[in-house]
Short mmCIF file of C-alpha atoms in Angstrom, two decimals:
data_model
loop_
_atom_site.label_atom_id
_atom_site.label_comp_id
_atom_site.label_asym_id
_atom_site.label_seq_id
_atom_site.Cartn_x
_atom_site.Cartn_y
_atom_site.Cartn_z
CA UNK A 751 -18.61 -15.92 -5.26
CA UNK A 752 -18.40 -18.85 -2.88
CA UNK A 753 -17.89 -21.59 -5.46
CA UNK A 754 -15.59 -23.70 -3.35
CA UNK A 755 -18.10 -25.49 -1.17
CA UNK A 756 -20.58 -27.57 -3.17
CA UNK A 757 -24.29 -27.52 -2.48
CA UNK A 758 -25.55 -31.06 -1.73
CA UNK A 759 -27.61 -31.43 -4.87
CA UNK A 760 -27.34 -33.95 -7.68
CA UNK A 761 -26.88 -31.14 -10.19
CA UNK A 762 -23.89 -29.69 -8.37
CA UNK A 763 -21.37 -31.92 -10.15
CA UNK A 764 -19.21 -34.73 -8.86
CA UNK A 765 -18.00 -34.06 -5.31
CA UNK A 766 -14.58 -35.44 -6.26
CA UNK A 767 -14.21 -32.71 -8.90
CA UNK A 768 -14.09 -29.87 -6.38
CA UNK A 769 -10.78 -28.39 -5.25
CA UNK A 770 -10.78 -28.81 -1.44
CA UNK A 771 -8.41 -25.87 -0.87
CA UNK A 772 -10.54 -23.40 -2.86
CA UNK A 773 -12.93 -21.29 -0.78
CA UNK A 774 -13.77 -18.28 -2.94
CA UNK A 775 -13.27 -16.83 -6.42
CA UNK A 776 -14.11 -13.41 -7.79
CA UNK A 777 -13.28 -11.06 -10.67
CA UNK A 778 -12.24 -7.46 -10.24
CA UNK A 779 -14.45 -4.65 -11.53
CA UNK A 780 -13.51 -5.00 -15.24
CA UNK A 781 -12.91 -8.81 -15.26
CA UNK A 782 -9.28 -8.20 -16.19
CA UNK A 783 -8.09 -9.92 -13.00
CA UNK A 784 -9.45 -12.48 -10.60
CA UNK A 785 -8.68 -13.42 -7.01
CA UNK A 786 -9.16 -16.62 -5.05
CA UNK A 787 -9.35 -17.29 -1.33
CA UNK A 788 -7.88 -20.57 -0.08
CA UNK A 789 -7.52 -22.54 3.13
CA UNK A 790 -4.13 -20.88 3.61
CA UNK A 791 -4.22 -17.46 1.93
CA UNK A 792 -5.09 -15.79 -1.37
CA UNK A 793 -3.84 -15.45 -4.95
CA UNK A 794 -4.26 -12.88 -7.74
CA UNK A 795 -4.28 -13.73 -11.46
CA UNK A 796 -4.49 -11.86 -14.75
CA UNK A 797 -7.54 -13.19 -16.61
CA UNK A 798 -6.50 -13.05 -20.25
CA UNK A 799 -3.75 -13.72 -20.98
CA UNK A 800 -3.79 -16.02 -17.97
CA UNK A 801 -0.95 -15.42 -15.54
CA UNK A 802 -0.50 -15.68 -11.79
CA UNK A 803 0.45 -12.21 -10.50
CA UNK A 804 0.97 -12.88 -6.81
CA UNK A 805 0.16 -15.17 -3.90
CA UNK A 806 0.24 -14.84 -0.13
CA UNK A 807 0.30 -17.84 2.19
CA UNK A 808 -0.68 -17.46 5.85
CA UNK A 809 0.38 -19.90 8.56
CA UNK A 810 -2.64 -19.24 10.73
CA UNK A 811 -5.73 -19.61 8.56
CA UNK A 812 -7.80 -19.24 5.41
CA UNK A 813 -9.54 -16.47 3.48
CA UNK A 814 -13.25 -17.04 2.83
CA UNK A 815 -14.02 -13.79 0.93
CA UNK A 816 -11.73 -11.61 -1.21
CA UNK A 817 -12.67 -8.27 -2.79
CA UNK A 818 -10.42 -6.40 -5.22
CA UNK A 819 -10.24 -2.66 -5.92
CA UNK A 820 -9.55 -2.66 -9.66
CA UNK A 821 -5.79 -3.43 -9.97
CA UNK A 822 -4.70 -1.53 -6.89
CA UNK A 823 -2.79 -2.93 -3.92
CA UNK A 824 -5.93 -2.75 -1.79
CA UNK A 825 -8.06 -5.81 -1.02
CA UNK A 826 -10.74 -6.68 1.53
CA UNK A 827 -10.76 -10.02 3.36
CA UNK A 828 -13.10 -12.06 5.50
CA UNK A 829 -11.77 -15.21 7.15
CA UNK A 830 -13.06 -18.64 6.19
CA UNK A 831 -12.31 -22.32 5.82
CA UNK A 832 -11.31 -24.92 8.37
CA UNK A 833 -9.22 -22.42 10.34
CA UNK A 834 -10.25 -18.84 9.44
CA UNK A 835 -7.47 -16.28 9.34
CA UNK A 836 -9.94 -13.62 10.57
CA UNK A 837 -13.32 -13.85 12.32
CA UNK A 838 -16.27 -14.25 9.91
CA UNK A 839 -17.89 -11.10 11.30
CA UNK A 840 -14.97 -8.81 10.43
CA UNK A 841 -13.87 -7.16 7.18
CA UNK A 842 -10.14 -6.54 7.01
CA UNK A 843 -8.69 -3.96 4.59
CA UNK A 844 -5.31 -5.23 3.34
CA UNK A 845 -2.56 -3.11 1.79
CA UNK A 846 -0.42 -5.54 -0.19
CA UNK A 847 2.30 -2.95 -0.70
CA UNK A 848 3.09 -3.17 3.01
CA UNK A 849 1.55 -6.63 3.61
CA UNK A 850 -0.45 -5.21 6.49
CA UNK A 851 -4.03 -4.80 7.66
CA UNK A 852 -4.68 -1.05 7.66
CA UNK A 853 -8.35 -0.96 8.71
CA UNK A 854 -11.07 -3.28 9.92
CA UNK A 855 -14.83 -3.28 10.32
CA UNK A 856 -16.56 -5.46 12.90
CA UNK A 857 -20.20 -6.58 12.83
CA UNK A 858 -22.42 -8.60 15.13
CA UNK A 859 -23.24 -11.20 12.47
CA UNK A 860 -21.30 -12.99 9.74
CA UNK A 861 -20.31 -11.06 6.62
CA UNK A 862 -21.76 -12.62 3.44
CA UNK A 863 -20.28 -10.35 0.77
CA UNK A 864 -17.91 -7.40 0.42
CA UNK A 865 -17.20 -5.11 -2.50
CA UNK A 866 -14.85 -2.14 -2.85
CA UNK A 867 -15.76 0.86 -4.98
CA UNK A 868 -13.61 3.98 -5.16
CA UNK A 869 -14.07 5.60 -1.73
CA UNK A 870 -16.48 3.03 -0.31
CA UNK A 871 -16.64 -0.39 1.27
CA UNK A 872 -20.00 -2.15 0.83
CA UNK A 873 -20.75 -5.00 3.23
CA UNK A 874 -23.65 -7.45 3.08
CA UNK A 875 -25.07 -9.12 6.17
CA UNK A 876 -28.05 -11.45 6.20
CA UNK A 877 -30.58 -8.61 6.52
CA UNK A 878 -28.44 -5.53 5.95
CA UNK A 879 -26.39 -3.70 3.36
CA UNK A 880 -23.92 -1.30 4.99
CA UNK A 881 -21.75 1.32 3.30
CA UNK A 882 -18.61 2.72 4.91
CA UNK A 883 -15.91 5.07 3.70
CA UNK A 884 -12.73 3.52 2.32
CA UNK A 885 -10.01 5.07 4.45
CA UNK A 886 -7.71 4.25 7.36
CA UNK A 887 -10.42 5.19 9.85
CA UNK A 888 -13.64 4.12 8.09
CA UNK A 889 -16.81 6.12 8.61
CA UNK A 890 -20.25 4.53 8.69
CA UNK A 891 -22.25 6.23 5.89
CA UNK A 892 -25.40 4.24 5.13
CA UNK A 893 -27.31 1.21 6.36
CA UNK A 894 -30.17 -0.39 4.38
CA UNK A 895 -32.47 -3.15 5.54
CA UNK A 896 -33.05 -6.10 3.19
CA UNK A 897 -35.03 -9.31 3.08
CA UNK A 898 -33.11 -12.46 3.99
CA UNK A 899 -30.06 -12.40 1.73
CA UNK A 900 -28.24 -15.63 2.53
CA UNK A 901 -26.46 -15.58 -0.86
CA UNK A 902 -25.05 -12.11 -0.26
CA UNK A 903 -26.53 -10.76 -3.51
CA UNK A 904 -24.97 -7.37 -4.34
CA UNK A 905 -23.84 -5.49 -7.44
CA UNK A 906 -22.06 -2.19 -8.14
CA UNK A 907 -21.39 -0.58 -11.51
CA UNK A 908 -17.71 -0.85 -12.41
CA UNK A 909 -17.38 2.16 -14.71
CA UNK A 910 -15.46 5.28 -13.77
CA UNK A 911 -18.42 7.60 -14.34
CA UNK A 912 -21.15 5.75 -12.41
CA UNK A 913 -21.75 4.46 -8.90
CA UNK A 914 -24.98 2.48 -9.00
CA UNK A 915 -25.46 0.05 -6.13
CA UNK A 916 -28.08 -2.74 -6.17
CA UNK A 917 -29.11 -5.18 -3.46
CA UNK A 918 -32.30 -7.03 -2.41
CA UNK A 919 -35.24 -5.04 -1.11
CA UNK A 920 -37.15 -5.48 2.12
CA UNK A 921 -39.75 -7.59 0.32
CA UNK A 922 -38.88 -10.91 -1.27
CA UNK A 923 -38.08 -10.52 -4.98
CA UNK A 924 -37.63 -6.74 -4.80
CA UNK A 925 -34.43 -4.85 -5.66
CA UNK A 926 -33.20 -1.60 -4.11
CA UNK A 927 -31.12 0.71 -6.33
CA UNK A 928 -29.03 3.55 -4.91
CA UNK A 929 -27.01 6.12 -6.83
CA UNK A 930 -24.02 6.56 -4.54
CA UNK A 931 -22.93 9.76 -6.29
CA UNK A 932 -26.18 11.43 -5.22
CA UNK A 933 -25.87 10.30 -1.59
CA UNK A 934 -25.18 12.90 1.03
CA UNK A 935 -22.03 12.32 3.04
CA UNK A 936 -19.50 11.14 0.48
CA UNK A 937 -19.76 12.92 -2.83
CA UNK A 938 -16.98 14.14 -5.07
CA UNK A 939 -16.40 15.41 -8.57
CA UNK A 940 -15.83 12.73 -11.23
CA UNK A 941 -12.10 13.47 -11.46
CA UNK A 942 -11.81 13.24 -7.67
CA UNK A 943 -13.66 9.93 -7.67
CA UNK A 944 -11.38 8.48 -10.32
CA UNK A 945 -8.39 9.26 -8.11
CA UNK A 946 -10.06 7.90 -4.97
CA UNK A 947 -8.16 4.63 -4.88
CA UNK A 948 -4.87 6.47 -4.89
CA UNK A 949 -5.94 8.91 -2.18
CA UNK A 950 -7.10 6.00 -0.02
CA UNK A 951 -3.66 4.45 -0.33
CA UNK A 952 -1.94 7.61 0.86
CA UNK A 953 -4.37 8.04 3.74
CA UNK A 954 -3.92 4.46 4.90
CA UNK A 955 -0.14 4.70 4.87
CA UNK A 956 -0.10 7.97 6.79
CA UNK A 957 -2.46 6.89 9.58
CA UNK A 958 -2.43 4.16 12.15
CA UNK A 959 -4.75 1.19 11.73
CA UNK A 960 -8.37 2.14 12.37
CA UNK A 961 -11.55 0.21 13.02
CA UNK A 962 -15.27 0.68 13.47
CA UNK A 963 -18.00 -1.50 14.83
CA UNK A 964 -21.31 -1.50 12.98
CA UNK A 965 -24.40 -3.66 12.69
CA UNK A 966 -28.14 -3.41 12.05
CA UNK A 967 -27.90 0.14 13.34
CA UNK A 968 -25.09 2.57 14.07
CA UNK A 969 -23.33 1.65 17.29
CA UNK A 970 -21.76 4.16 19.63
CA UNK A 971 -18.27 3.41 18.34
CA UNK A 972 -19.38 3.87 14.74
CA UNK A 973 -20.86 7.27 15.47
CA UNK A 974 -17.79 8.26 17.43
CA UNK A 975 -15.56 7.47 14.44
CA UNK A 976 -16.79 10.57 12.68
CA UNK A 977 -20.05 9.94 10.85
CA UNK A 978 -23.68 9.14 11.29
CA UNK A 979 -25.99 7.52 8.75
CA UNK A 980 -26.72 9.84 5.82
CA UNK A 981 -29.95 9.88 3.80
CA UNK A 982 -30.07 8.33 0.34
CA UNK A 983 -32.61 8.14 -2.46
CA UNK A 984 -33.69 4.55 -3.19
CA UNK A 985 -35.50 3.19 -6.24
CA UNK A 986 -37.44 -0.04 -5.71
CA UNK A 987 -38.04 -2.61 -8.49
CA UNK A 988 -40.44 -5.53 -8.02
CA UNK A 989 -38.35 -7.93 -10.09
CA UNK A 990 -39.37 -11.48 -9.11
CA UNK A 991 -41.91 -13.45 -7.10
CA UNK A 992 -39.21 -15.36 -5.20
CA UNK A 993 -36.02 -14.29 -3.42
CA UNK A 994 -33.19 -12.61 -5.36
CA UNK A 995 -30.21 -14.93 -5.92
CA UNK A 996 -27.92 -12.94 -8.24
CA UNK A 997 -27.50 -9.35 -9.44
CA UNK A 998 -25.33 -7.48 -11.95
CA UNK A 999 -25.14 -3.81 -12.93
CA UNK A 1000 -23.78 -2.67 -16.29
CA UNK A 1001 -20.52 -0.71 -16.27
CA UNK A 1002 -22.29 2.53 -17.16
CA UNK A 1003 -24.91 1.96 -14.46
CA UNK A 1004 -27.89 2.16 -16.81
CA UNK A 1005 -29.08 -1.48 -16.53
CA UNK A 1006 -29.49 -4.05 -13.81
CA UNK A 1007 -29.88 -7.81 -14.37
CA UNK A 1008 -31.41 -10.09 -11.77
CA UNK A 1009 -32.25 -13.74 -11.18
CA UNK A 1010 -34.39 -15.31 -8.49
CA UNK A 1011 -33.85 -18.50 -6.52
CA UNK A 1012 -35.94 -20.30 -9.13
CA UNK A 1013 -33.22 -19.59 -11.70
CA UNK A 1014 -35.20 -19.93 -14.92
CA UNK A 1015 -35.49 -16.26 -15.93
CA UNK A 1016 -33.10 -13.32 -15.98
CA UNK A 1017 -34.76 -9.92 -16.06
CA UNK A 1018 -33.04 -6.69 -17.09
CA UNK A 1019 -34.34 -3.32 -15.95
CA UNK A 1020 -33.54 0.33 -16.55
CA UNK A 1021 -31.97 1.61 -13.32
CA UNK A 1022 -33.36 5.12 -13.81
CA UNK A 1023 -37.06 4.29 -14.10
CA UNK A 1024 -37.35 0.56 -13.33
CA UNK A 1025 -38.72 -0.28 -16.79
CA UNK A 1026 -38.34 -3.94 -17.86
CA UNK A 1027 -36.03 -4.06 -20.88
CA UNK A 1028 -35.48 -7.79 -21.41
CA UNK A 1029 -36.78 -11.05 -20.03
CA UNK A 1030 -34.33 -13.83 -20.84
CA UNK A 1031 -34.88 -17.55 -20.28
CA UNK A 1032 -31.97 -19.64 -19.05
CA UNK A 1033 -34.01 -22.86 -19.07
CA UNK A 1034 -37.10 -24.62 -17.79
CA UNK A 1035 -35.72 -26.57 -14.83
CA UNK A 1036 -34.94 -24.90 -11.53
CA UNK A 1037 -31.27 -23.88 -11.15
CA UNK A 1038 -28.95 -21.97 -8.82
CA UNK A 1039 -27.59 -18.92 -10.65
CA UNK A 1040 -24.03 -18.26 -9.49
CA UNK A 1041 -23.13 -15.24 -11.58
CA UNK A 1042 -24.44 -12.71 -14.08
CA UNK A 1043 -22.10 -10.40 -16.02
CA UNK A 1044 -22.56 -7.62 -18.58
CA UNK A 1045 -20.05 -7.14 -21.36
CA UNK A 1046 -18.01 -3.91 -21.10
CA UNK A 1047 -20.18 -2.24 -23.76
CA UNK A 1048 -23.41 -3.58 -22.16
CA UNK A 1049 -24.53 -5.31 -25.37
CA UNK A 1050 -24.26 -8.88 -24.06
CA UNK A 1051 -24.91 -10.82 -20.91
CA UNK A 1052 -23.47 -14.12 -19.64
CA UNK A 1053 -25.01 -16.28 -16.93
CA UNK A 1054 -23.63 -19.33 -15.10
CA UNK A 1055 -25.49 -21.86 -12.98
CA UNK A 1056 -25.09 -25.08 -11.00
CA UNK A 1057 -25.97 -26.99 -14.16
CA UNK A 1058 -22.37 -26.44 -15.28
CA UNK A 1059 -23.60 -24.31 -18.18
CA UNK A 1060 -22.89 -20.74 -19.27
CA UNK A 1061 -25.52 -18.95 -21.39
CA UNK A 1062 -24.76 -15.86 -23.51
CA UNK A 1063 -27.51 -13.42 -24.48
CA UNK A 1064 -27.52 -10.53 -26.94
CA UNK A 1065 -28.95 -7.24 -25.65
CA UNK A 1066 -28.72 -5.20 -28.84
CA UNK A 1067 -31.02 -5.26 -31.86
CA UNK A 1068 -28.77 -3.45 -34.32
CA UNK A 1069 -27.45 -6.22 -36.51
CA UNK A 1070 -29.51 -8.02 -39.13
CA UNK A 1071 -30.02 -11.64 -38.24
CA UNK A 1072 -31.29 -12.81 -41.63
CA UNK A 1073 -28.36 -15.16 -42.18
CA UNK A 1074 -28.81 -16.73 -38.80
CA UNK A 1075 -32.52 -17.24 -39.41
CA UNK A 1076 -31.80 -19.02 -42.69
CA UNK A 1077 -29.34 -21.33 -41.00
CA UNK A 1078 -31.86 -22.23 -38.32
CA UNK A 1079 -34.96 -22.81 -40.44
CA UNK A 1080 -34.94 -26.49 -39.60
CA UNK A 1081 -34.66 -25.79 -35.88
CA UNK A 1082 -37.55 -25.71 -33.45
CA UNK A 1083 -36.50 -22.24 -32.44
CA UNK A 1084 -35.39 -19.39 -34.65
CA UNK A 1085 -33.37 -16.23 -34.07
CA UNK A 1086 -35.19 -13.00 -33.40
CA UNK A 1087 -34.08 -9.51 -34.31
CA UNK A 1088 -32.15 -9.21 -31.04
CA UNK A 1089 -29.93 -12.17 -31.95
CA UNK A 1090 -31.44 -14.38 -29.23
CA UNK A 1091 -33.61 -17.36 -30.04
CA UNK A 1092 -37.40 -17.43 -29.90
CA UNK A 1093 -40.02 -20.11 -30.29
CA UNK A 1094 -41.56 -20.40 -33.76
CA UNK A 1095 -44.91 -20.12 -31.99
CA UNK A 1096 -44.15 -16.67 -30.63
CA UNK A 1097 -46.84 -15.19 -32.88
CA UNK A 1098 -49.37 -17.02 -30.68
CA UNK A 1099 -47.98 -15.61 -27.43
CA UNK A 1100 -51.38 -14.24 -26.38
CA UNK A 1101 -52.88 -17.74 -26.52
CA UNK A 1102 -49.97 -19.88 -25.27
CA UNK A 1103 -48.11 -19.95 -21.94
CA UNK A 1104 -45.42 -17.33 -21.36
CA UNK A 1105 -42.70 -19.90 -22.09
CA UNK A 1106 -43.39 -19.60 -25.83
CA UNK A 1107 -42.68 -15.84 -25.90
CA UNK A 1108 -39.34 -16.13 -24.09
CA UNK A 1109 -35.94 -15.06 -25.41
CA UNK A 1110 -33.33 -17.83 -25.22
CA UNK A 1111 -29.54 -17.53 -25.29
CA UNK A 1112 -27.96 -17.38 -28.75
CA UNK A 1113 -24.91 -19.30 -27.45
CA UNK A 1114 -24.18 -21.61 -24.55
CA UNK A 1115 -21.62 -24.17 -23.45
CA UNK A 1116 -21.04 -26.68 -20.66
CA UNK A 1117 -17.84 -26.62 -18.58
CA UNK A 1118 -15.76 -29.71 -17.87
CA UNK A 1119 -16.93 -31.79 -14.88
CA UNK A 1120 -20.18 -29.75 -14.81
CA UNK A 1121 -19.14 -27.96 -11.60
CA UNK A 1122 -20.21 -24.66 -10.12
CA UNK A 1123 -18.66 -21.69 -11.88
CA UNK A 1124 -18.70 -17.92 -12.30
CA UNK A 1125 -18.24 -16.11 -15.61
CA UNK A 1126 -17.14 -12.78 -17.04
CA UNK A 1127 -16.36 -11.42 -20.49
CA UNK A 1128 -12.77 -11.59 -21.71
CA UNK A 1129 -10.62 -8.90 -23.27
CA UNK A 1130 -11.71 -10.06 -26.74
CA UNK A 1131 -15.29 -9.19 -27.65
CA UNK A 1132 -16.50 -12.72 -28.40
CA UNK A 1133 -14.92 -14.43 -25.41
CA UNK A 1134 -15.90 -15.50 -21.90
CA UNK A 1135 -13.65 -16.40 -18.94
CA UNK A 1136 -14.98 -19.01 -16.51
CA UNK A 1137 -13.70 -19.77 -13.00
CA UNK A 1138 -14.71 -23.22 -11.80
CA UNK A 1139 -14.96 -24.88 -8.41
CA UNK A 1140 -12.59 -27.62 -9.54
CA UNK A 1141 -9.81 -25.01 -9.46
CA UNK A 1142 -9.68 -24.29 -13.19
CA UNK A 1143 -9.91 -21.15 -15.32
CA UNK A 1144 -11.23 -21.61 -18.84
CA UNK A 1145 -11.61 -19.34 -21.84
CA UNK A 1146 -14.33 -19.88 -24.47
CA UNK A 1147 -14.88 -18.07 -27.76
CA UNK A 1148 -18.29 -17.93 -29.42
CA UNK A 1149 -19.56 -17.25 -32.94
CA UNK A 1150 -21.83 -14.19 -33.06
CA UNK A 1151 -24.00 -15.65 -35.81
CA UNK A 1152 -24.19 -19.40 -35.32
CA UNK A 1153 -23.68 -19.39 -31.58
CA UNK A 1154 -20.97 -22.07 -31.71
CA UNK A 1155 -18.62 -22.12 -28.70
CA UNK A 1156 -15.02 -23.35 -28.59
CA UNK A 1157 -12.75 -23.69 -25.58
CA UNK A 1158 -9.51 -21.77 -26.22
CA UNK A 1159 -7.59 -22.75 -23.11
CA UNK A 1160 -7.87 -24.51 -19.78
CA UNK A 1161 -5.64 -23.70 -16.78
CA UNK A 1162 -5.41 -25.12 -13.28
CA UNK A 1163 -5.02 -22.27 -10.76
CA UNK A 1164 -5.04 -24.35 -7.58
#
């Protein structure tokens, strides 16, 4: 997520708090590692326990987007900053074992987001989502039109047994969902898919550097590289009335969470049939949602915004919340069976505005300096890791019953 450059809004935190060298921060697929792009290179860290794993400094420019492939030596870059290392319309596939670019993809417009997933590279342009094969000579596989997607909203399931891709639809507020395993053109057995990262490494080392050129359609050079555009089945969900700002897919691919540019509600849908499962309220005031993350077991959700707050929601209704209800009798809101909070006037939901039937987070906290941040769940069940635009990583633990949050550690990574 581009958390390095502040949005000129009063709620975006003190401008002095931002780390000027930080351009980009992102977690890997299981939140066990995170990467940052800087004005002069990139760095990789272990999330928890916190530890810097590696850094690369370039003399000739910065990295504006970094994408990790689990914990492999493969990363994808897009140039950025005052003096971009690479053009903003190119995706460069980097093999850190050899410290070389092994493949590149060129587009006719700036790249807004990139994610790596087994045998695929997924690239987001302003009105396009393009899928290419992850190999030394990438093949153009799919191209999907979207509504204006200036935020680069995109999500892919991180589990080893699922490949659900989600991105904005052609209409504002709609979501397109594609099961990549069912797509024609690049399908493999589950055991083959699990080993895809390793096979890509061997292919890249045994071939010369390759490139393709692709854009809103398939160009001649893309077709000549060995593939056309293959058909794919798409499910459409009408999720919001305004444009999509953030997306997340659960590790098993069964749920998708979305937020709109309004930023007050997070909706969770079943990816198979589009059924609304949860409607969660972050707040009442408008906010920019910077990240949404499912826990590894898909029972919780964390959300960060430009308010400098992180909200944690419970998605399971298995545990009895009687104790929590007793402790909150004096509060204006009380805990529901799901563990999230509800208004005491919920029983009148048919007569009152929708606000009174909302589910609220059972825990939340505010980061230091109230800066932009992204969040993900830590290795411990009741913990969240936060990466902030002031160049800090922070770990918070929360109480499952009372919702109390405590900061465990605070580290400066840049």
